[in-house]
């Protein structure tokens, strides 16, 4: 039985430059800030950054892993507050994802608050999912 305060199993994901290339192809977002250090730095970024929607998708994976059913996610939203800088090396960037059940509702749904961190700092703000709980 799911209860307020329950924690989702942590999910750690390494994002590498190759992941950015694959995501660019899938999303058709070929902005050079996601693959070219020189361009990223020229616009004031510390280096190549992951696509915000990729970061949001990884946080969504935390929830779908927990529910076991992607269709159980009824609502999902987040704000982008800090970029994930992806170095051009084998390690890439580590994104640490956690979640906690904020409330269980009478209608059989639950609100899950999600935390996504890179280098110990939040990269998503107000990341919230509403999920349908199993009957």
GROMACS .gro file of C-alpha atoms in nm:
model
  135
    1UNK     CA    1   0.000   0.000   0.000
    2UNK     CA    2   0.142   0.335  -0.105
    3UNK     CA    3   0.154   0.605   0.163
    4UNK     CA    4   0.262   0.966   0.186
    5UNK     CA    5   0.631   0.978   0.266
    6UNK     CA    6   0.719   0.663   0.070
    7UNK     CA    7   1.042   0.705  -0.124
    8UNK     CA    8   1.093   0.581  -0.477
    9UNK     CA    9   1.406   0.377  -0.546
   10UNK     CA   10   1.685   0.613  -0.649
   11UNK     CA   11   1.786   0.614  -1.015
   12UNK     CA   12   2.133   0.727  -1.119
   13UNK     CA   13   2.186   0.789  -1.490
   14UNK     CA   14   2.507   0.876  -1.671
   15UNK     CA   15   2.452   1.108  -1.964
   16UNK     CA   16   2.725   1.100  -2.224
   17UNK     CA   17   2.780   1.295  -2.544
   18UNK     CA   18   2.658   0.997  -2.748
   19UNK     CA   19   2.327   1.016  -2.558
   20UNK     CA   20   2.295   1.380  -2.662
   21UNK     CA   21   2.347   1.285  -3.026
   22UNK     CA   22   2.080   1.014  -3.004
   23UNK     CA   23   1.839   1.249  -2.827
   24UNK     CA   24   1.902   1.523  -3.085
   25UNK     CA   25   1.810   1.279  -3.360
   26UNK     CA   26   1.495   1.164  -3.182
   27UNK     CA   27   1.379   1.514  -3.089
   28UNK     CA   28   1.512   1.697  -3.397
   29UNK     CA   29   1.679   1.945  -3.159
   30UNK     CA   30   2.020   1.992  -3.316
   31UNK     CA   31   2.104   2.315  -3.132
   32UNK     CA   32   2.486   2.323  -3.119
   33UNK     CA   33   2.486   2.400  -2.743
   34UNK     CA   34   2.412   2.028  -2.708
   35UNK     CA   35   2.722   1.910  -2.897
   36UNK     CA   36   2.970   2.193  -2.959
   37UNK     CA   37   3.176   2.327  -2.668
   38UNK     CA   38   3.282   2.640  -2.855
   39UNK     CA   39   2.924   2.742  -2.933
   40UNK     CA   40   2.802   2.655  -2.582
   41UNK     CA   41   3.075   2.865  -2.425
   42UNK     CA   42   3.014   3.153  -2.667
   43UNK     CA   43   2.661   3.191  -2.529
   44UNK     CA   44   2.777   3.184  -2.167
   45UNK     CA   45   2.734   2.818  -2.084
   46UNK     CA   46   3.009   2.628  -1.900
   47UNK     CA   47   3.017   2.369  -2.180
   48UNK     CA   48   2.789   2.140  -2.375
   49UNK     CA   49   2.462   2.084  -2.190
   50UNK     CA   50   2.204   1.808  -2.200
   51UNK     CA   51   1.870   1.888  -2.355
   52UNK     CA   52   1.631   2.002  -2.083
   53UNK     CA   53   1.364   1.766  -2.211
   54UNK     CA   54   1.612   1.478  -2.189
   55UNK     CA   55   1.672   1.559  -1.825
   56UNK     CA   56   1.297   1.577  -1.770
   57UNK     CA   57   1.252   1.242  -1.945
   58UNK     CA   58   1.510   1.081  -1.717
   59UNK     CA   59   1.317   1.209  -1.415
   60UNK     CA   60   1.002   1.066  -1.570
   61UNK     CA   61   1.178   0.729  -1.598
   62UNK     CA   62   1.220   0.731  -1.219
   63UNK     CA   63   0.841   0.741  -1.187
   64UNK     CA   64   0.764   0.490  -1.462
   65UNK     CA   65   1.018   0.247  -1.316
   66UNK     CA   66   0.831   0.275  -0.986
   67UNK     CA   67   0.480   0.241  -1.127
   68UNK     CA   68   0.578  -0.032  -1.372
   69UNK     CA   69   0.334   0.122  -1.620
   70UNK     CA   70   0.405   0.440  -1.816
   71UNK     CA   71   0.028   0.482  -1.870
   72UNK     CA   72  -0.012   0.525  -1.492
   73UNK     CA   73   0.146   0.871  -1.519
   74UNK     CA   74  -0.150   1.107  -1.554
   75UNK     CA   75   0.029   1.441  -1.515
   76UNK     CA   76   0.393   1.544  -1.516
   77UNK     CA   77   0.555   1.885  -1.504
   78UNK     CA   78   0.888   2.043  -1.415
   79UNK     CA   79   1.083   2.365  -1.447
   80UNK     CA   80   1.438   2.379  -1.578
   81UNK     CA   81   1.652   2.560  -1.322
   82UNK     CA   82   2.012   2.454  -1.394
   83UNK     CA   83   2.179   2.279  -1.687
   84UNK     CA   84   2.345   1.940  -1.685
   85UNK     CA   85   2.693   1.997  -1.828
   86UNK     CA   86   2.811   1.690  -2.020
   87UNK     CA   87   3.189   1.661  -2.053
   88UNK     CA   88   3.345   1.503  -2.360
   89UNK     CA   89   3.477   1.195  -2.180
   90UNK     CA   90   3.378   0.837  -2.103
   91UNK     CA   91   3.215   0.923  -1.769
   92UNK     CA   92   2.977   1.191  -1.889
   93UNK     CA   93   2.751   1.357  -1.633
   94UNK     CA   94   2.583   1.177  -1.345
   95UNK     CA   95   2.219   1.272  -1.288
   96UNK     CA   96   2.081   1.153  -0.954
   97UNK     CA   97   1.705   1.109  -0.937
   98UNK     CA   98   1.492   1.059  -0.628
   99UNK     CA   99   1.124   1.086  -0.555
  100UNK     CA  100   0.886   1.089  -0.265
  101UNK     CA  101   0.512   1.035  -0.243
  102UNK     CA  102   0.379   1.372  -0.126
  103UNK     CA  103   0.015   1.265  -0.094
  104UNK     CA  104  -0.219   0.977  -0.167
  105UNK     CA  105  -0.556   1.099  -0.285
  106UNK     CA  106  -0.902   0.952  -0.235
  107UNK     CA  107  -0.944   0.908  -0.612
  108UNK     CA  108  -0.671   0.641  -0.628
  109UNK     CA  109  -0.396   0.873  -0.743
  110UNK     CA  110  -0.081   0.994  -0.575
  111UNK     CA  111   0.137   1.301  -0.614
  112UNK     CA  112   0.508   1.228  -0.641
  113UNK     CA  113   0.767   1.501  -0.590
  114UNK     CA  114   1.082   1.438  -0.793
  115UNK     CA  115   1.434   1.563  -0.730
  116UNK     CA  116   1.694   1.564  -1.008
  117UNK     CA  117   2.049   1.660  -0.914
  118UNK     CA  118   2.374   1.710  -1.099
  119UNK     CA  119   2.691   1.772  -0.899
  120UNK     CA  120   2.478   1.795  -0.585
  121UNK     CA  121   2.259   2.076  -0.717
  122UNK     CA  122   1.897   2.059  -0.834
  123UNK     CA  123   1.849   2.081  -1.210
  124UNK     CA  124   1.468   2.061  -1.211
  125UNK     CA  125   1.233   2.265  -0.999
  126UNK     CA  126   0.877   2.180  -0.902
  127UNK     CA  127   0.907   1.841  -1.068
  128UNK     CA  128   0.575   1.674  -0.989
  129UNK     CA  129   0.400   1.366  -1.124
  130UNK     CA  130   0.047   1.250  -1.056
  131UNK     CA  131   0.011   0.875  -1.094
  132UNK     CA  132  -0.273   0.629  -1.085
  133UNK     CA  133  -0.212   0.372  -0.815
  134UNK     CA  134  -0.285   0.004  -0.873
  135UNK     CA  135  -0.629  -0.101  -0.751
   0.00000   0.00000   0.00000
